[in-house]
Amino acid sequence: MDYSLISHSPLFKGLVPEETLSILSGISFRTKKYRAGSMIAQAGEPVTSLMVVLEGRVRGEMVDFAGRVIKIEDIPAPGALASAFLFGSANRFPVNIISVTDSGLLLITKDELIKLLMLNDNILLNFLNIISNRSQFLSEKIKFLSFKTIKGKLSHYILQKAGPDGDSIVMDMTQTELAGFFGVARESIARALHDLDAEGCISSKGKRVRIIDRRALASYVGDH
Amino acid sequence: MDYSLISHSPLFKGLVPEETLSILSGISFRTKKYRAGSMIAQAGEPVTSLMVVLEGRVRGEMVDFAGRVIKIEDIPAPGALASAFLFGSANRFPVNIISVTDSGLLLITKDELIKLLMLNDNILLNFLNIISNRSQFLSEKIKFLSFKTIKGKLSHYILQKAGPDGDSIVMDMTQTELAGFFGVARESIARALHDLDAEGCISSKGKRVRIIDRRALASYVGDH
DNA sequence: GGTAATATGTAACATATGTTACATATTTCA
DNA sequence: TGAAATATGTAACATATGTTACATATTACC
């Protein structure tokens, strides 16, 4: 395993490679390689180590009571796995973890990680940032899911992106991605966008959306 | 402010009060009291300190673009405020924070908190547990929200409550409360419950639900 | 025990969204 | 550049859920 991959992982961000090396020499850790398609962890298994994807891409698959896959999330390098489940009261993988491509993971046990965090404030900050960002992502997602209507979700997305003064945004996701993020059908995004345009709230063309009637647009964001 | 409140807060859990005192003497912190109804922080304000509710109860209120309150979350003592927004890339309060009752808060600035975390592994672990538990709570909530159908949510609720072997549960919420939790209309809960019964999946009578056909019930949990 | 408040059951109807099925546009990449 | 993959636009139709409007049942409380 290439050490430069480790030193470029988010846990060691901001450290010069030499510093990372010297720190790593003081703790025990290991790296592990997985073949494309192989199972890295099963839902329900205890999470005992921090796992960082150094290369390749892994996938979390939620499995329902009937054994069907109901939700997937891809984690490309460099990203951390199940970072919110190493600490806290639930210490088991909430999903199956599968290696999509050939991949390489960095494993640091919980005890060693704690040592590491207390040793170097930069690494501590990095780790806190990793799990906080995860939490912020989930918060944001819940905010969107709690709008009942698609026009509500879309309006919120547009207004948030535009900021208090902006009158035009460029969507940073495809409609397909937006649909996945909102948990709705792709066609419904297209329809809502079209309707908002027809009603004179926005002017939508490709990825660019111009806000025409901010008041009317904002009124949709109340649908909770 | 009573020091015993501080030493019983989740950040200092597991430490003897004397230890907490000696640690606190080494860092700077402050406590602040709020009257019932007063505003503690406004959405958009920077989060610069860890805030722990020592006494009383505070409320997070999400406000939409039209100024309406669309979602509330109560945080009773002893709980932390906006713990996921002190670190990570978004460092602003996502909601307005209001004091519901008269309340007392412990404030520790980010820099001082980092010092504290590196000083004592017990406190570090406590803080990691706090933010990880928050993340886990959000994950669980998202799981629920991502079931598309009410029968799906209900089935998941029933099967989770029954456990892998149980065949009977007593609902711990009224239908009205369940409706609020799921974010759906009350009548729709009654209808879904009735339908699941009519289809022979469950036998529902008052607050007691008996699982008749686990297979069929589980099949609804696939509706994502 | 009796009355008010709250919870639940049920039905008819309205509507937002999913589904299916294409056509067209845009991007990717050999 | 050209072909293939992916993204977007649009329509007809099915359906789950919200809405409204009650009746009945259960619980709380004087």
Short mmCIF file of C-alpha atoms (C1' of nucleotides) in Angstrom, two decimals:
data_model
loop_
_atom_site.label_atom_id
_atom_site.label_comp_id
_atom_site.label_asym_id
_atom_site.label_seq_id
_atom_site.Cartn_x
_atom_site.Cartn_y
_atom_site.Cartn_z
CA MET A 1 0.00 0.00 0.00
CA ASP A 2 1.24 3.42 -0.96
CA TYR A 3 1.92 5.67 2.02
CA SER A 4 1.06 8.75 0.03
CA LEU A 5 -2.52 7.46 -0.15
CA ILE A 6 -2.64 7.38 3.61
CA SER A 7 -1.18 10.81 4.04
CA HIS A 8 -3.74 12.18 1.59
CA SER A 9 -6.65 10.64 3.44
CA PRO A 10 -8.95 13.09 5.21
CA LEU A 11 -7.73 11.96 8.64
CA PHE A 12 -4.24 13.24 7.91
CA LYS A 13 -5.22 16.31 5.95
CA GLY A 14 -3.07 19.31 6.65
CA LEU A 15 -0.08 17.26 7.80
CA VAL A 16 3.06 17.05 5.75
CA PRO A 17 3.77 13.45 4.66
CA GLU A 18 6.82 13.19 6.90
CA GLU A 19 4.75 14.15 9.91
CA THR A 20 2.10 11.58 9.00
CA LEU A 21 4.79 8.93 8.70
CA SER A 22 6.30 9.72 12.05
CA ILE A 23 2.87 9.71 13.69
CA LEU A 24 1.91 6.43 12.05
CA SER A 25 5.10 4.83 13.26
CA GLY A 26 3.89 5.45 16.79
CA ILE A 27 0.57 3.64 16.49
CA SER A 28 -0.51 0.29 15.18
CA PHE A 29 -2.72 0.14 12.13
CA ARG A 30 -3.13 -2.00 9.07
CA THR A 31 -4.26 -1.81 5.50
CA LYS A 32 -6.34 -4.37 3.71
CA LYS A 33 -7.16 -4.93 0.09
CA TYR A 34 -10.50 -6.15 -1.25
CA ARG A 35 -11.43 -7.54 -4.61
CA ALA A 36 -14.26 -5.99 -6.60
CA GLY A 37 -17.53 -7.52 -5.42
CA SER A 38 -16.26 -8.91 -2.15
CA MET A 39 -18.04 -8.29 1.14
CA ILE A 40 -16.18 -5.98 3.52
CA ALA A 41 -18.62 -6.05 6.42
CA GLN A 42 -22.09 -7.33 7.07
CA ALA A 43 -24.92 -5.36 8.63
CA GLY A 44 -25.04 -6.17 12.33
CA GLU A 45 -21.34 -6.92 12.68
CA PRO A 46 -19.58 -4.89 15.38
CA VAL A 47 -17.66 -1.83 14.23
CA THR A 48 -14.31 -2.01 15.98
CA SER A 49 -12.07 0.03 13.74
CA LEU A 50 -12.10 3.22 11.81
CA MET A 51 -12.11 2.26 8.16
CA VAL A 52 -10.88 4.70 5.54
CA VAL A 53 -11.20 3.97 1.84
CA LEU A 54 -7.74 4.69 0.44
CA GLU A 55 -8.36 3.52 -3.09
CA GLY A 56 -11.27 2.21 -5.06
CA ARG A 57 -14.94 2.55 -4.20
CA VAL A 58 -17.09 0.74 -1.66
CA ARG A 59 -20.84 0.59 -1.29
CA GLY A 60 -23.19 0.53 1.66
CA GLU A 61 -26.35 -1.47 0.98
CA MET A 62 -29.31 -1.35 3.33
CA VAL A 63 -31.20 -4.62 3.45
CA ASP A 64 -34.83 -4.86 4.53
CA PHE A 65 -36.66 -7.53 6.53
CA ALA A 66 -37.34 -9.52 3.40
CA GLY A 67 -33.67 -9.48 2.47
CA ARG A 68 -34.03 -7.05 -0.40
CA VAL A 69 -31.61 -4.23 -1.06
CA ILE A 70 -33.53 -1.02 -0.51
CA LYS A 71 -30.92 1.67 -0.47
CA ILE A 72 -27.37 2.11 -1.56
CA GLU A 73 -24.70 4.67 -0.94
CA ASP A 74 -21.33 4.72 -2.63
CA ILE A 75 -18.23 5.85 -0.80
CA PRO A 76 -15.29 6.59 -3.06
CA ALA A 77 -11.74 7.11 -1.84
CA PRO A 78 -10.82 8.98 0.23
CA GLY A 79 -13.79 8.54 2.54
CA ALA A 80 -14.50 7.00 5.90
CA LEU A 81 -16.81 4.05 6.55
CA ALA A 82 -19.46 3.94 9.26
CA SER A 83 -17.62 6.73 11.07
CA ALA A 84 -20.68 7.49 13.21
CA PHE A 85 -20.88 3.90 14.43
CA LEU A 86 -17.41 3.54 15.88
CA PHE A 87 -18.50 5.63 18.86
CA GLY A 88 -21.99 6.20 20.24
CA SER A 89 -24.34 3.57 21.59
CA ALA A 90 -24.89 1.54 18.42
CA ASN A 91 -21.61 -0.04 17.39
CA ARG A 92 -22.73 -2.26 14.58
CA PHE A 93 -22.68 -1.73 10.85
CA PRO A 94 -26.13 -0.46 9.84
CA VAL A 95 -25.61 -1.72 6.28
CA ASN A 96 -23.69 -4.30 4.31
CA ILE A 97 -20.42 -2.97 2.95
CA ILE A 98 -19.28 -4.25 -0.41
CA SER A 99 -16.24 -3.43 -2.46
CA VAL A 100 -17.43 -2.08 -5.81
CA THR A 101 -14.02 -1.89 -7.43
CA ASP A 102 -10.80 -3.41 -6.20
CA SER A 103 -10.16 -1.32 -3.14
CA GLY A 104 -7.75 -0.65 -0.31
CA LEU A 105 -8.76 0.26 3.22
CA LEU A 106 -6.90 1.72 6.16
CA LEU A 107 -7.94 0.15 9.47
CA ILE A 108 -7.26 1.74 12.84
CA THR A 109 -8.76 0.18 15.94
CA LYS A 110 -10.83 2.32 18.24
CA ASP A 111 -8.20 2.29 21.00
CA GLU A 112 -5.41 3.25 18.65
CA LEU A 113 -7.58 5.97 17.13
CA ILE A 114 -8.19 7.51 20.54
CA LYS A 115 -4.43 7.55 21.15
CA LEU A 116 -3.95 9.18 17.78
CA LEU A 117 -6.59 11.82 18.43
CA MET A 118 -5.03 12.81 21.73
CA LEU A 119 -1.59 12.91 20.22
CA ASN A 120 -2.22 15.43 17.48
CA ASP A 121 -4.80 18.22 17.47
CA ASN A 122 -4.78 18.39 13.71
CA ILE A 123 -5.87 14.78 13.44
CA LEU A 124 -8.44 15.28 16.19
CA LEU A 125 -9.89 18.20 14.26
CA ASN A 126 -9.90 16.17 11.07
CA PHE A 127 -11.80 13.33 12.68
CA LEU A 128 -14.31 15.68 14.31
CA ASN A 129 -14.80 17.29 10.92
CA ILE A 130 -15.40 13.92 9.27
CA ILE A 131 -18.17 12.84 11.61
CA SER A 132 -19.63 16.33 11.90
CA ASN A 133 -19.85 16.65 8.16
CA ARG A 134 -21.62 13.33 8.02
CA SER A 135 -24.11 14.57 10.58
CA GLN A 136 -24.62 17.80 8.69
CA PHE A 137 -25.28 15.87 5.52
CA LEU A 138 -27.92 13.79 7.28
CA SER A 139 -29.52 16.90 8.81
CA GLU A 140 -29.75 18.50 5.43
CA LYS A 141 -31.25 15.36 3.98
CA ILE A 142 -33.91 15.21 6.69
CA LYS A 143 -34.79 18.82 6.09
CA PHE A 144 -35.52 17.96 2.48
CA LEU A 145 -37.38 14.77 3.27
CA SER A 146 -39.72 16.62 5.60
CA PHE A 147 -41.10 18.86 2.89
CA LYS A 148 -44.20 17.09 1.75
CA THR A 149 -44.39 18.27 -1.83
CA ILE A 150 -41.79 18.13 -4.54
CA LYS A 151 -42.36 21.78 -5.34
CA GLY A 152 -41.59 22.46 -1.68
CA LYS A 153 -38.31 20.56 -1.83
CA LEU A 154 -37.35 22.17 -5.12
CA SER A 155 -38.21 25.66 -3.97
CA HIS A 156 -36.15 25.19 -0.84
CA TYR A 157 -33.24 23.88 -2.88
CA ILE A 158 -33.37 26.81 -5.28
CA LEU A 159 -33.81 29.50 -2.63
CA GLN A 160 -31.04 28.04 -0.49
CA LYS A 161 -28.66 27.92 -3.40
CA ALA A 162 -29.52 31.43 -4.50
CA GLY A 163 -29.01 32.90 -1.07
CA PRO A 164 -31.00 35.88 0.22
CA ASP A 165 -30.19 38.14 -2.72
CA GLY A 166 -29.23 35.98 -5.68
CA ASP A 167 -31.80 35.63 -8.43
CA SER A 168 -30.21 32.87 -10.44
CA ILE A 169 -28.62 29.51 -9.74
CA VAL A 170 -26.91 26.73 -11.62
CA MET A 171 -28.06 23.35 -10.39
CA ASP A 172 -25.12 21.27 -9.19
CA MET A 173 -26.93 17.96 -9.60
CA THR A 174 -28.60 16.35 -12.55
CA GLN A 175 -32.36 15.91 -12.26
CA THR A 176 -31.69 12.21 -11.79
CA GLU A 177 -29.41 12.92 -8.84
CA LEU A 178 -31.85 15.42 -7.38
CA ALA A 179 -34.59 12.81 -7.64
CA GLY A 180 -32.42 10.35 -5.73
CA PHE A 181 -31.56 12.93 -3.10
CA PHE A 182 -35.21 13.89 -2.61
CA GLY A 183 -36.37 10.29 -2.77
CA VAL A 184 -38.83 10.92 -5.59
CA ALA A 185 -39.27 9.88 -9.21
CA ARG A 186 -37.14 11.60 -11.77
CA GLU A 187 -40.10 12.50 -13.97
CA SER A 188 -41.70 14.25 -11.03
CA ILE A 189 -38.72 16.58 -10.77
CA ALA A 190 -39.07 17.48 -14.42
CA ARG A 191 -42.80 18.05 -13.98
CA ALA A 192 -42.41 20.21 -10.87
CA LEU A 193 -39.73 22.27 -12.58
CA HIS A 194 -41.96 22.71 -15.58
CA ASP A 195 -44.95 23.66 -13.43
CA LEU A 196 -42.98 26.21 -11.39
CA ASP A 197 -41.90 27.73 -14.68
CA ALA A 198 -45.42 27.74 -16.11
CA GLU A 199 -46.71 29.41 -12.95
CA GLY A 200 -44.19 32.19 -13.34
CA CYS A 201 -42.19 31.39 -10.20
CA ILE A 202 -39.01 30.59 -12.04
CA SER A 203 -37.52 30.49 -15.48
CA SER A 204 -35.80 27.17 -15.99
CA LYS A 205 -33.49 26.42 -18.86
CA GLY A 206 -31.07 23.53 -18.68
CA LYS A 207 -29.16 23.67 -15.43
CA ARG A 208 -29.79 27.38 -14.98
CA VAL A 209 -32.78 28.51 -12.94
CA ARG A 210 -33.72 32.15 -12.61
CA ILE A 211 -36.02 33.23 -9.81
CA ILE A 212 -38.87 35.32 -11.21
CA ASP A 213 -41.30 35.52 -8.30
CA ARG A 214 -39.43 34.90 -5.05
CA ARG A 215 -42.56 35.40 -2.93
CA ALA A 216 -44.53 32.75 -4.81
CA LEU A 217 -41.57 30.37 -4.77
CA ALA A 218 -41.10 30.80 -1.01
CA SER A 219 -44.77 30.08 -0.43
CA TYR A 220 -44.19 26.49 -1.53
CA VAL A 221 -41.54 25.93 1.12
CA GLY A 222 -44.27 25.98 3.75
CA ASP A 223 -45.65 22.61 2.71
CA HIS A 224 -44.46 20.49 5.56
CA MET B 1 -24.82 27.92 38.63
CA ASP B 2 -24.57 24.65 40.47
CA TYR B 3 -21.35 22.79 39.73
CA SER B 4 -23.03 19.45 40.30
CA LEU B 5 -25.14 20.17 37.19
CA ILE B 6 -21.98 20.55 35.15
CA SER B 7 -20.38 17.42 36.49
CA HIS B 8 -23.55 15.48 35.67
CA SER B 9 -23.65 16.72 32.11
CA PRO B 10 -22.91 14.13 29.42
CA LEU B 11 -19.53 15.69 28.63
CA PHE B 12 -18.24 14.87 32.09
CA LYS B 13 -19.97 11.54 32.51
CA GLY B 14 -17.82 8.96 34.26
CA LEU B 15 -15.66 11.51 36.02
CA VAL B 16 -15.88 12.02 39.75
CA PRO B 17 -17.01 15.57 40.59
CA GLU B 18 -13.60 16.46 42.03
CA GLU B 19 -11.91 15.45 38.82
CA THR B 20 -14.40 17.53 36.81
CA LEU B 21 -13.69 20.52 39.01
CA SER B 22 -9.96 20.22 38.67
CA ILE B 23 -10.26 19.90 34.91
CA LEU B 24 -12.61 22.86 34.65
CA SER B 25 -10.20 24.97 36.62
CA GLY B 26 -7.71 24.46 33.82
CA ILE B 27 -9.89 25.77 31.01
CA SER B 28 -12.05 28.80 30.49
CA PHE B 29 -15.77 28.36 30.17
CA ARG B 30 -18.90 30.16 31.21
CA THR B 31 -22.50 29.51 32.10
CA LYS B 32 -25.44 31.60 31.04
CA LYS B 33 -29.05 31.73 32.14
CA TYR B 34 -32.01 32.35 29.87
CA ARG B 35 -35.58 33.31 30.69
CA ALA B 36 -38.46 31.24 29.38
CA GLY B 37 -39.30 32.39 25.87
CA SER B 38 -36.04 34.19 25.20
CA MET B 39 -33.99 33.63 22.07
CA ILE B 40 -30.72 31.78 22.62
CA ALA B 41 -29.45 31.77 19.05
CA GLN B 42 -30.77 32.62 15.64
CA ALA B 43 -30.53 30.43 12.59
CA GLY B 44 -27.54 31.51 10.54
CA GLU B 45 -25.51 32.78 13.50
CA PRO B 46 -22.04 31.23 13.77
CA VAL B 47 -21.64 28.38 16.21
CA THR B 48 -18.49 29.16 18.15
CA SER B 49 -19.02 27.26 21.38
CA LEU B 50 -20.24 23.95 22.58
CA MET B 51 -23.54 24.60 24.36
CA VAL B 52 -24.83 22.15 26.93
CA VAL B 53 -28.27 22.52 28.47
CA LEU B 54 -27.63 22.18 32.21
CA GLU B 55 -31.16 22.95 33.38
CA GLY B 56 -34.49 23.66 31.78
CA ARG B 57 -35.53 22.89 28.24
CA VAL B 58 -34.68 24.59 24.96
CA ARG B 59 -36.26 24.25 21.54
CA GLY B 60 -34.90 24.26 18.04
CA GLU B 61 -37.35 25.79 15.56
CA MET B 62 -36.82 25.57 11.86
CA VAL B 63 -38.14 28.61 10.07
CA ASP B 64 -38.94 28.56 6.38
CA PHE B 65 -38.38 31.26 3.79
CA ALA B 66 -41.83 32.68 4.42
CA GLY B 67 -41.05 33.03 8.13
CA ARG B 68 -43.26 30.19 9.27
CA VAL B 69 -42.19 27.66 11.90
CA ILE B 70 -42.17 24.30 10.20
CA LYS B 71 -40.46 21.97 12.58
CA ILE B 72 -39.54 21.86 16.21
CA GLU B 73 -37.29 19.76 18.34
CA ASP B 74 -37.06 19.99 22.10
CA ILE B 75 -33.77 19.47 23.91
CA PRO B 76 -34.16 18.94 27.65
CA ALA B 77 -31.27 19.04 30.11
CA PRO B 78 -28.76 17.51 29.99
CA GLY B 79 -28.31 17.71 26.25
CA ALA B 80 -25.99 19.42 23.81
CA LEU B 81 -27.01 22.06 21.29
CA ALA B 82 -25.98 22.05 17.63
CA SER B 83 -23.14 19.68 18.51
CA ALA B 84 -22.74 18.67 14.88
CA PHE B 85 -22.27 22.29 13.80
CA LEU B 86 -19.33 23.21 16.00
CA PHE B 87 -17.03 21.24 13.71
CA GLY B 88 -17.49 20.31 10.08
CA SER B 89 -17.86 22.70 7.18
CA ALA B 90 -21.14 24.38 8.17
CA ASN B 91 -20.63 26.32 11.38
CA ARG B 92 -23.92 28.14 11.67
CA PHE B 93 -27.02 27.33 13.65
CA PRO B 94 -29.42 25.52 11.32
CA VAL B 95 -32.42 26.56 13.45
CA ASN B 96 -33.51 29.20 15.90
CA ILE B 97 -32.88 28.18 19.49
CA ILE B 98 -35.39 29.32 22.07
CA SER B 99 -35.53 28.76 25.80
CA VAL B 100 -38.80 26.99 26.57
CA THR B 101 -38.48 27.14 30.34
CA ASP B 102 -36.03 29.18 32.35
CA SER B 103 -32.77 27.46 31.49
CA GLY B 104 -29.05 27.37 32.15
CA LEU B 105 -26.40 26.64 29.57
CA LEU B 106 -22.74 25.71 29.77
CA LEU B 107 -20.63 27.38 27.08
CA ILE B 108 -17.18 26.19 26.06
CA THR B 109 -15.49 27.77 23.07
CA LYS B 110 -14.24 25.55 20.29
CA ASP B 111 -10.57 26.17 21.10
CA GLU B 112 -11.06 25.45 24.78
CA LEU B 113 -13.04 22.33 23.94
CA ILE B 114 -10.21 21.00 21.79
CA LYS B 115 -7.82 21.55 24.67
CA LEU B 116 -10.23 19.73 26.94
CA LEU B 117 -10.59 16.81 24.57
CA MET B 118 -6.84 16.33 24.30
CA LEU B 119 -6.41 16.59 28.01
CA ASN B 120 -8.71 13.80 29.10
CA ASP B 121 -9.59 10.68 27.14
CA ASN B 122 -12.79 10.20 29.10
CA ILE B 123 -14.09 13.58 27.98
CA LEU B 124 -12.94 12.93 24.45
CA LEU B 125 -14.88 9.70 24.44
CA ASN B 126 -17.92 11.44 25.90
CA PHE B 127 -17.89 14.09 23.20
CA LEU B 128 -17.41 11.55 20.44
CA ASN B 129 -20.34 9.63 21.87
CA ILE B 130 -22.52 12.73 21.92
CA ILE B 131 -22.00 13.61 18.29
CA SER B 132 -22.02 9.99 17.15
CA ASN B 133 -25.32 9.34 18.90
CA ARG B 134 -26.77 12.38 17.20
CA SER B 135 -25.65 11.01 13.86
CA GLN B 136 -27.11 7.61 14.65
CA PHE B 137 -30.43 9.18 15.59
CA LEU B 138 -30.53 11.03 12.30
CA SER B 139 -29.69 7.83 10.39
CA GLU B 140 -32.56 6.03 12.06
CA LYS B 141 -34.94 8.87 11.28
CA ILE B 142 -33.92 8.87 7.64
CA LYS B 143 -34.52 5.15 7.47
CA PHE B 144 -38.12 5.78 8.51
CA LEU B 145 -38.65 8.73 6.25
CA SER B 146 -37.38 6.81 3.26
CA PHE B 147 -40.13 4.25 3.33
CA LYS B 148 -42.46 5.58 0.72
CA THR B 149 -45.72 4.05 1.83
CA ILE B 150 -47.48 4.27 5.17
CA LYS B 151 -47.86 0.51 5.22
CA GLY B 152 -44.09 0.34 4.81
CA LYS B 153 -43.45 2.64 7.77
CA LEU B 154 -46.05 0.84 9.88
CA SER B 155 -44.69 -2.59 9.03
CA HIS B 156 -41.17 -1.49 9.86
CA TYR B 157 -42.39 -0.02 13.16
CA ILE B 158 -44.26 -3.18 14.10
CA LEU B 159 -41.50 -5.61 13.06
CA GLN B 160 -38.82 -3.59 14.79
CA LYS B 161 -40.86 -3.39 17.97
CA ALA B 162 -41.67 -7.10 17.89
CA GLY B 163 -38.07 -8.14 17.37
CA PRO B 164 -37.04 -11.20 15.37
CA ASP B 165 -39.22 -13.65 17.31
CA GLY B 166 -42.04 -11.70 18.97
CA ASP B 167 -45.47 -12.01 17.43
CA SER B 168 -47.29 -9.30 19.31
CA ILE B 169 -46.65 -5.67 20.25
CA VAL B 170 -48.38 -2.94 22.20
CA MET B 171 -48.11 0.39 20.42
CA ASP B 172 -46.45 2.99 22.60
CA MET B 173 -47.97 5.91 20.73
CA THR B 174 -51.52 6.89 19.89
CA GLN B 175 -52.39 6.85 16.21
CA THR B 176 -52.34 10.62 16.34
CA GLU B 177 -48.78 10.59 17.66
CA LEU B 178 -47.69 7.98 15.15
CA ALA B 179 -49.13 10.14 12.39
CA GLY B 180 -47.03 13.05 13.62
CA PHE B 181 -43.89 10.90 13.83
CA PHE B 182 -44.38 9.55 10.32
CA GLY B 183 -45.42 12.91 8.97
CA VAL B 184 -48.72 11.65 7.58
CA ALA B 185 -52.44 12.22 8.17
CA ARG B 186 -54.03 10.51 11.15
CA GLU B 187 -56.78 8.95 9.07
CA SER B 188 -54.18 7.37 6.85
CA ILE B 189 -52.71 5.51 9.82
CA ALA B 190 -56.14 4.15 10.69
CA ARG B 191 -56.71 3.13 7.10
CA ALA B 192 -53.31 1.42 6.73
CA LEU B 193 -53.83 -0.43 10.01
CA HIS B 194 -57.27 -1.52 8.88
CA ASP B 195 -55.99 -2.64 5.48
CA LEU B 196 -53.09 -4.63 6.96
CA ASP B 197 -55.65 -6.35 9.17
CA ALA B 198 -58.07 -7.03 6.32
CA GLU B 199 -55.24 -8.51 4.26
CA GLY B 200 -54.43 -10.93 7.05
CA CYS B 201 -50.97 -9.51 7.82
CA ILE B 202 -51.84 -8.46 11.35
CA SER B 203 -54.64 -8.57 13.85
CA SER B 204 -55.11 -5.10 15.25
CA LYS B 205 -57.24 -4.40 18.30
CA GLY B 206 -56.80 -1.19 20.23
CA LYS B 207 -53.13 -0.68 20.99
CA ARG B 208 -52.30 -4.38 20.63
CA VAL B 209 -51.09 -5.65 17.27
CA ARG B 210 -50.51 -9.33 16.66
CA ILE B 211 -48.43 -10.41 13.69
CA ILE B 212 -50.32 -13.01 11.69
CA ASP B 213 -48.32 -13.24 8.47
CA ARG B 214 -44.78 -12.02 9.10
CA ARG B 215 -43.72 -12.74 5.54
CA ALA B 216 -46.48 -10.60 4.05
CA LEU B 217 -45.87 -7.82 6.57
CA ALA B 218 -42.14 -7.81 5.82
CA SER B 219 -42.86 -7.53 2.14
CA TYR B 220 -44.23 -4.01 2.69
CA VAL B 221 -40.97 -2.84 4.23
CA GLY B 222 -39.44 -3.07 0.79
CA ASP B 223 -41.39 -0.07 -0.48
CA HIS B 224 -38.61 2.40 -0.78
"C1'" DG C 1 -71.24 7.97 37.37
"C1'" DG C 2 -71.64 11.26 34.05
"C1'" DT C 3 -69.94 14.74 30.97
"C1'" DA C 4 -66.42 16.61 28.22
"C1'" DA C 5 -62.35 15.84 25.80
"C1'" DT C 6 -59.75 13.05 23.04
"C1'" DA C 7 -59.01 9.05 20.17
"C1'" DT C 8 -60.49 6.01 16.61
"C1'" DG C 9 -63.35 4.14 12.54
"C1'" DT C 10 -65.12 4.92 8.03
"C1'" DA C 11 -66.47 6.90 3.69
"C1'" DA C 12 -66.48 9.96 -0.55
"C1'" DC C 13 -63.78 12.74 -3.04
"C1'" DA C 14 -59.54 15.61 -4.58
"C1'" DT C 15 -54.87 15.56 -5.79
"C1'" DA C 16 -49.89 14.84 -5.88
"C1'" DT C 17 -46.92 11.57 -7.20
"C1'" DG C 18 -45.52 7.14 -9.16
"C1'" DT C 19 -45.48 4.30 -13.39
"C1'" DT C 20 -44.99 3.36 -18.05
"C1'" DA C 21 -43.73 4.62 -22.43
"C1'" DC C 22 -41.71 7.11 -25.52
"C1'" DA C 23 -39.16 11.25 -27.99
"C1'" DT C 24 -35.52 14.45 -27.90
"C1'" DA C 25 -31.39 16.56 -26.10
"C1'" DT C 26 -26.95 16.45 -24.17
"C1'" DT C 27 -22.76 14.50 -22.71
"C1'" DT C 28 -19.08 11.08 -22.88
"C1'" DC C 29 -15.56 8.87 -24.99
"C1'" DA C 30 -13.42 5.92 -28.46
"C1'" DT D 1 -16.33 13.40 -35.43
"C1'" DG D 2 -19.63 9.90 -34.62
"C1'" DA D 3 -21.79 6.53 -31.86
"C1'" DA D 4 -23.37 5.18 -27.47
"C1'" DA D 5 -24.67 6.36 -23.07
"C1'" DT D 6 -26.96 9.30 -20.19
"C1'" DA D 7 -30.07 13.04 -19.20
"C1'" DT D 8 -34.28 15.51 -19.99
"C1'" DG D 9 -39.19 16.51 -21.71
"C1'" DT D 10 -43.85 15.05 -21.93
"C1'" DA D 11 -48.14 12.50 -21.76
"C1'" DA D 12 -51.75 9.11 -20.16
"C1'" DC D 13 -52.98 6.53 -16.53
"C1'" DA D 14 -52.88 4.19 -11.76
"C1'" DT D 15 -52.75 4.78 -6.99
"C1'" DA D 16 -51.59 6.19 -2.31
"C1'" DT D 17 -52.51 9.70 0.55
"C1'" DG D 18 -54.63 14.05 2.01
"C1'" DT D 19 -59.05 16.34 2.98
"C1'" DT D 20 -63.48 16.77 4.72
"C1'" DA D 21 -67.11 15.16 7.29
"C1'" DC D 22 -69.11 12.58 10.29
"C1'" DA D 23 -70.12 8.51 13.83
"C1'" DT D 24 -68.55 5.82 17.55
"C1'" DA D 25 -65.39 4.54 21.16
"C1'" DT D 26 -62.33 5.48 24.77
"C1'" DT D 27 -60.25 8.16 28.24
"C1'" DA D 28 -59.93 11.96 31.59
"C1'" DC D 29 -61.77 14.32 35.16
"C1'" DC D 30 -65.27 16.77 38.09
#
